[in-house]
XYZ file of C-alpha atoms in Angstrom:
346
model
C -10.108 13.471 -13.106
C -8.283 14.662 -10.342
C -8.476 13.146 -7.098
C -7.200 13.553 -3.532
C -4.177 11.424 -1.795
C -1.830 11.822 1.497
C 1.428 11.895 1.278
C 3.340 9.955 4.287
C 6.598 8.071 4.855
C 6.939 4.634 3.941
C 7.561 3.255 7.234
C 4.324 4.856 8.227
C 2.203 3.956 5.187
C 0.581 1.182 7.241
C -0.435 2.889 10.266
C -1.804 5.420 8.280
C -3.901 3.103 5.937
C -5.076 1.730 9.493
C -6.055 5.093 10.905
C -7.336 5.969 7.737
C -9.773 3.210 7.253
C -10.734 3.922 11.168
C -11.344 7.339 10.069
C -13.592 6.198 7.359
C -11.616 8.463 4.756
C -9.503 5.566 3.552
C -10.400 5.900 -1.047
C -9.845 1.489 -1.590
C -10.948 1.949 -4.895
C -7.387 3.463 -5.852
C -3.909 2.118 -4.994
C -1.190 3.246 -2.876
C 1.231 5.245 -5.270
C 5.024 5.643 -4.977
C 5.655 9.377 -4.474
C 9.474 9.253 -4.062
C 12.083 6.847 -2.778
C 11.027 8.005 1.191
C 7.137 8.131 0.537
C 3.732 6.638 -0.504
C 0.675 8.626 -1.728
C -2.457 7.295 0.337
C -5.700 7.483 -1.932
C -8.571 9.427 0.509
C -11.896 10.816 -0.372
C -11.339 13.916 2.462
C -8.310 14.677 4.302
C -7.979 12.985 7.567
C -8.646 14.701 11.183
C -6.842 11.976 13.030
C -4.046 11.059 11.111
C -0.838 12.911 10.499
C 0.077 13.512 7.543
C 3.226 15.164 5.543
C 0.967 17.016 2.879
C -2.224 16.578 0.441
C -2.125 16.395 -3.102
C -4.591 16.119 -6.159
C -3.553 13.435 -8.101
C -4.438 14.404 -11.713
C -4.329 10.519 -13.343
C -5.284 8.501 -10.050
C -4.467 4.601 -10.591
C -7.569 2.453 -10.240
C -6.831 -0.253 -7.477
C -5.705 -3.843 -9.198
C -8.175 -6.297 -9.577
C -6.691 -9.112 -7.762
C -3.822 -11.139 -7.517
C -5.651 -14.213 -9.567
C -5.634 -11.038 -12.455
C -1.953 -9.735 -12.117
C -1.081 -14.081 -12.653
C -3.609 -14.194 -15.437
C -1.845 -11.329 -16.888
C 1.665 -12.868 -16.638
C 0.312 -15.743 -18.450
C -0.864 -18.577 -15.314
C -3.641 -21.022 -16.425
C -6.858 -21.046 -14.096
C -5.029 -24.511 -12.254
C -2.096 -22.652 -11.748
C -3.641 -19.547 -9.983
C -5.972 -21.828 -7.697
C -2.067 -23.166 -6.351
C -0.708 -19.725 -6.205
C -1.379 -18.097 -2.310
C -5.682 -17.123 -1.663
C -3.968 -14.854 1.317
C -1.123 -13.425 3.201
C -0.254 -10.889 5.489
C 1.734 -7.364 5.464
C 3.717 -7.067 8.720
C 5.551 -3.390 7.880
C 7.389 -3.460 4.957
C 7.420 -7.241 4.510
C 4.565 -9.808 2.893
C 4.440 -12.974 4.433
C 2.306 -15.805 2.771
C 2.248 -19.583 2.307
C 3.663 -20.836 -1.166
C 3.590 -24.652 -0.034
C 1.665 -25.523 -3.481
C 3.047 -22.391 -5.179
C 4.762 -22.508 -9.172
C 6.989 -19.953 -9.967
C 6.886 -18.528 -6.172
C 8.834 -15.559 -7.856
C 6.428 -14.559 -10.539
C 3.437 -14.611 -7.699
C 6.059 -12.578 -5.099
C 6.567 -9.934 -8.056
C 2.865 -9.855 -8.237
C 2.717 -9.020 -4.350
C 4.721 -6.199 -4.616
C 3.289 -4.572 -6.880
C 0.256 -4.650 -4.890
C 1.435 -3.268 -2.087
C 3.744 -0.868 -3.082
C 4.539 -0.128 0.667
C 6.608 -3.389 0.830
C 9.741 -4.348 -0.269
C 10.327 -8.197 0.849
C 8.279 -11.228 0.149
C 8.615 -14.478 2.540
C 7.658 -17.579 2.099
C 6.583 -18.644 5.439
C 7.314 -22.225 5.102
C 6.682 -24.909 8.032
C 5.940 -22.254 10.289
C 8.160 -22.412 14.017
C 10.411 -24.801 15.499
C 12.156 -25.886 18.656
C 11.987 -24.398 22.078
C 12.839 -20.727 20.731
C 10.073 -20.655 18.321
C 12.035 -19.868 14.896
C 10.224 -18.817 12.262
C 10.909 -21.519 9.118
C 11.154 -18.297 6.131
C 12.482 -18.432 3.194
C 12.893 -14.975 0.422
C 10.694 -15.523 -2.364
C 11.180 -11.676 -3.933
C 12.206 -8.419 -3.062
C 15.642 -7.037 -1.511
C 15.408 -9.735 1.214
C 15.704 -7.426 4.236
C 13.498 -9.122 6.719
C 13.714 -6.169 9.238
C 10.851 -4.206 9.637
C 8.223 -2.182 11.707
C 5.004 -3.321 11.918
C 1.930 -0.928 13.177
C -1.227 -2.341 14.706
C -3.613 -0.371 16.405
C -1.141 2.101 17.178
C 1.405 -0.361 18.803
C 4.783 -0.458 16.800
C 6.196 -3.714 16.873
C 10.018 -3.856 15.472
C 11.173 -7.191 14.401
C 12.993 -9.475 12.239
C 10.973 -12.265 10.369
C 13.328 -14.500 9.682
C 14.538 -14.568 13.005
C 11.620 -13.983 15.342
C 7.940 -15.598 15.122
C 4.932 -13.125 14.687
C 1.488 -14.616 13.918
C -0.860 -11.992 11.847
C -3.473 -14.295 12.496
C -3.678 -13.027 16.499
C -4.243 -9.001 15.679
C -7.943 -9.308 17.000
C -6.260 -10.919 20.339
C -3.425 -8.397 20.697
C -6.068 -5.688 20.289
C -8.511 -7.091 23.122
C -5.517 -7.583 25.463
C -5.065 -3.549 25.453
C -8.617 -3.248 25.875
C -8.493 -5.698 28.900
C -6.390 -4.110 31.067
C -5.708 -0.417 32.783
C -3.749 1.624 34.472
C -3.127 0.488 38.056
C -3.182 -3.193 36.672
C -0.046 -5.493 37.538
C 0.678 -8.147 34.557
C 2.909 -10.759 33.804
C 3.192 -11.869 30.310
C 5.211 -15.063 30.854
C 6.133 -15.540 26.930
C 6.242 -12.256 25.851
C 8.110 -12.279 22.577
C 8.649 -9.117 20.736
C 5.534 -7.904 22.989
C 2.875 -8.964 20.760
C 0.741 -8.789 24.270
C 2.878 -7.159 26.317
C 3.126 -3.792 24.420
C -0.569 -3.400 24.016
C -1.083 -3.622 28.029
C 1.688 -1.166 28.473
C 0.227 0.820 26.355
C -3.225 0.887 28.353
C -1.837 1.723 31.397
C -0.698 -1.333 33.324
C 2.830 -2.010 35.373
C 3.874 -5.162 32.906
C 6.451 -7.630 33.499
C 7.229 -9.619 30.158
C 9.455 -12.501 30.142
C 10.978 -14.219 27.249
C 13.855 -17.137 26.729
C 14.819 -16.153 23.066
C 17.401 -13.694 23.128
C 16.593 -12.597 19.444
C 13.207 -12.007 20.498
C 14.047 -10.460 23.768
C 16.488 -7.458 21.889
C 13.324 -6.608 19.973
C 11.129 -6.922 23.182
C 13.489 -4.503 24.875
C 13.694 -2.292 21.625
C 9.687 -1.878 21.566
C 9.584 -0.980 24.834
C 11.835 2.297 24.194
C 10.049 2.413 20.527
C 6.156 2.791 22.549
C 7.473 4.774 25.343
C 6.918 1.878 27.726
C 9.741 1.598 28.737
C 9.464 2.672 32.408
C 6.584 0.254 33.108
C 7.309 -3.032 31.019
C 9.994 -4.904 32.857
C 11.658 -7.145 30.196
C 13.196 -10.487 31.889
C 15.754 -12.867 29.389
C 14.985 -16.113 31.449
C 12.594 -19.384 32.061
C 9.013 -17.885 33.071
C 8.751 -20.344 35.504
C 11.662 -19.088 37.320
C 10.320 -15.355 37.922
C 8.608 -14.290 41.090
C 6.164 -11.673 40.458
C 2.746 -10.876 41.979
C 0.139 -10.058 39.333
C -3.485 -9.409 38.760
C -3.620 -9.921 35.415
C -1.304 -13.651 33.430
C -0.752 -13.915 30.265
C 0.278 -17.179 28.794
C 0.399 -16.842 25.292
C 1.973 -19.994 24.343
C 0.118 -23.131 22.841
C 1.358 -25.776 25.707
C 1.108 -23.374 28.351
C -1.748 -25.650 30.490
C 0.448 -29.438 29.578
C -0.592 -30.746 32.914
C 1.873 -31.376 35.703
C 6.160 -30.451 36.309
C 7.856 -29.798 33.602
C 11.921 -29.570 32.732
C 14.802 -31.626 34.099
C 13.903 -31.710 37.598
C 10.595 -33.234 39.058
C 10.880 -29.857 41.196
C 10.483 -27.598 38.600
C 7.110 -26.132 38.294
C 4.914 -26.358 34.865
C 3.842 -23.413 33.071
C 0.351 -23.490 34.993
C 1.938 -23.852 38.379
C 4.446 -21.306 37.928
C 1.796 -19.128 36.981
C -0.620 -19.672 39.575
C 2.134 -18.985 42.077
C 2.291 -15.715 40.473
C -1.490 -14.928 40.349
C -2.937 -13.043 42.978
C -6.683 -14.462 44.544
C -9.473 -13.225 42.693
C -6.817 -12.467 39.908
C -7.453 -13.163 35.977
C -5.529 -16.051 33.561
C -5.087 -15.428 30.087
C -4.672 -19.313 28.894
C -3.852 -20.093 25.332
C -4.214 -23.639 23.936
C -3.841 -25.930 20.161
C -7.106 -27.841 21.029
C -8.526 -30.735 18.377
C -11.579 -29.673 17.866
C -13.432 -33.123 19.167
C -11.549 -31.865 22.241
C -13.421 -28.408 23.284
C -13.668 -27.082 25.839
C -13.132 -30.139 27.934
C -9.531 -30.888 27.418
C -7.898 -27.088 28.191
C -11.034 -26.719 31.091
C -9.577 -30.008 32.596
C -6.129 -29.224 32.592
C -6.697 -25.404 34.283
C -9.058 -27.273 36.718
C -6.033 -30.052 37.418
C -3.572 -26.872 37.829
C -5.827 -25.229 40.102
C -6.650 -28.413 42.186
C -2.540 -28.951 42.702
C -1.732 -25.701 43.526
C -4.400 -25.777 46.013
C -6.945 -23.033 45.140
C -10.350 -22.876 44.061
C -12.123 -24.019 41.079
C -11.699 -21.309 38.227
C -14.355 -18.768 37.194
C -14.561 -19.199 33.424
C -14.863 -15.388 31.841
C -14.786 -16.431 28.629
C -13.406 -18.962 25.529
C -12.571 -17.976 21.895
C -11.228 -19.209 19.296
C -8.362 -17.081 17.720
C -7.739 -18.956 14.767
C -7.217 -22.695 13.222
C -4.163 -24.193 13.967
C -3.823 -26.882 11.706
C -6.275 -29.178 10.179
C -8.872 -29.845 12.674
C -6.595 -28.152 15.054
C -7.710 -24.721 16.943
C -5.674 -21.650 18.545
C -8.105 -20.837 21.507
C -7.882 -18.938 24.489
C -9.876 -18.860 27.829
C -9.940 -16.569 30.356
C -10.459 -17.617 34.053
C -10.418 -15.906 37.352
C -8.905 -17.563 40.194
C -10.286 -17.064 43.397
């Protein structure tokens, strides 16, 4: 049986698998295939429209897609209690696989197991006890692979460089970083007051709007400035290395993607210095929109962000807040929720 397959760089293998499954051409019944040393053979049932690609080949012995993980362990030799400890799911940020092994035997056998999976990757990390400190660095350790935690990472068309081990990136926030391109538009002015690598940043650029993103990590910061070159962005993201709450610019549109963003009143060393929610309100034009994310016990929604945005509001002097919407991006921790709600402040 022969059957048909793209052939693409590496680096690209997961923008194309993206595009591919957009395109509805994407063949999941096979697995990705090693061409060479520079490039993976993508399994398709037509060749794309949409989606570049370096050349189409028939592959004359096709390799059915591998069961599961739970089957590459069973074939190793791992009893039925050992597989329910080894990782139900993880993520693949470019050429890296980042899962939880908290529970985990023989983290090495399982990462093995990963990579021959996904045969675009090259590096599995244990993710460990997730970020620390005021910087937000990523607790990694490397569980298999070559152990270069450098990588590119394609969503949606937005190409995020980065290094895992030194910057945080949460896989569990694509659907979010997706809607905040869709939110905005050309024309648009937007602050993203903890920008990162640009996980919201680059998206908005992307769509159009004049973006100022501000970040205190300097690790995180190189890569913010890198993306900006790497999405041609460059011209209308302004990156800022500083405190958010010490920038002065006008916007229509605030991010604050950061889980302690609404905390109530002043913040810092100084009873003068401004919380994250004043700072930003300073910042937001009347009638303009707040993008406020929160870690909310569950008992606690909505009432506990909606109070503290309402407090903010009240201090700062404007109007009660126009609730646009509240979601829930993902759990947190037990019991725990990552949710966001958008306001407009008249």
């Amino acid at each position: 049986m022969r059957s048909l397959a793209v052939v693409v760089p590496k680096p690209d293998s997961q923008r194309a698998i993206d595009g591919l499954e957009d395109e509805g051409v994407y063949d999941d019944r096979r697995k990705v295939r090693e061409h060479d040393a520079d490039h993976v053979e993508l399994p398709v049932t037509a060749e794309p429209d949409a989606v570049p690609f370096e050349r189409a080949i028939a592959q004359a012995d096709p390799d059915p897609r591998a069961p599961d993980l739970g089957d590459r362990l069973r074939e190793r030799g791992w009893s039925a209690a050992e597989r329910e400890r080894a990782p139900s799911s993880w993520a693949v940020l470019g050429s890296v696989i980042l899962a939880d092994f908290t529970d985990c035997p023989r983290p090495g056998e399982v990462g093995a197991a990963l990579l021959e999976l996904h045969r675009e990757a090259d590096t599995v990390l244990d993710r460990g006890d997730g970020v620390a400190g005021e910087h937000r660095t990523p607790d990694v350790s490397v569980v298999a692979g070559d152990g270069d935690t450098e990588t590119v990472h394609v969503e949606h068309g937005t190409r995020y460089a980065l290094d895992l081990a030194a910057v945080m990136f949460s896989p569990g926030n694509k659907a979010e970083r997706a809607r905040m391109g869709d939110a905005t538009g050309p024309g648009e002015r937007v602050l993203d007051m903890f920008a990162g690598v640009g996980y919201f940043a680059l998206p908005m650029a992307r769509a159009g709007a004049t973006v100022t993103a501000v970040e205190k990590n300097p690790t995180a910061f190189r890569f913010l400035a890198e993306n900006a070159q790497l999405n041609d962005v460059a011209e209308t993201l302004d990156t800022i290395l500083g405190d958010c709450r010490e920038v002065d610019a006008p916007a229509d549109r605030i991010v604050m993607g950061y889980y302690d963003a609404l905390g109530g009143g002043p913040v810092g060393d100084a009873a003068s210095t401004p919380g994250y929610l004043d700072a930003a309100l300073d910042n937001l034009v009347s009638g303009g929109v707040l993008h406020a994310h929160s870690a909310v016990p569950e008992a606690e929604l909505w009432e506990r962000p909606l109070s503290r945005l309402r407090a903010g509001c009240q201090r700062a002097g404007r109007p009660a807040p126009t609730v646009l919407d509240t979601r829930r991006v993902k759990s947190h921790s037990e019991g725990v929720f990552h949710v966001v709600i958008d306001a407009r402040v008249p």
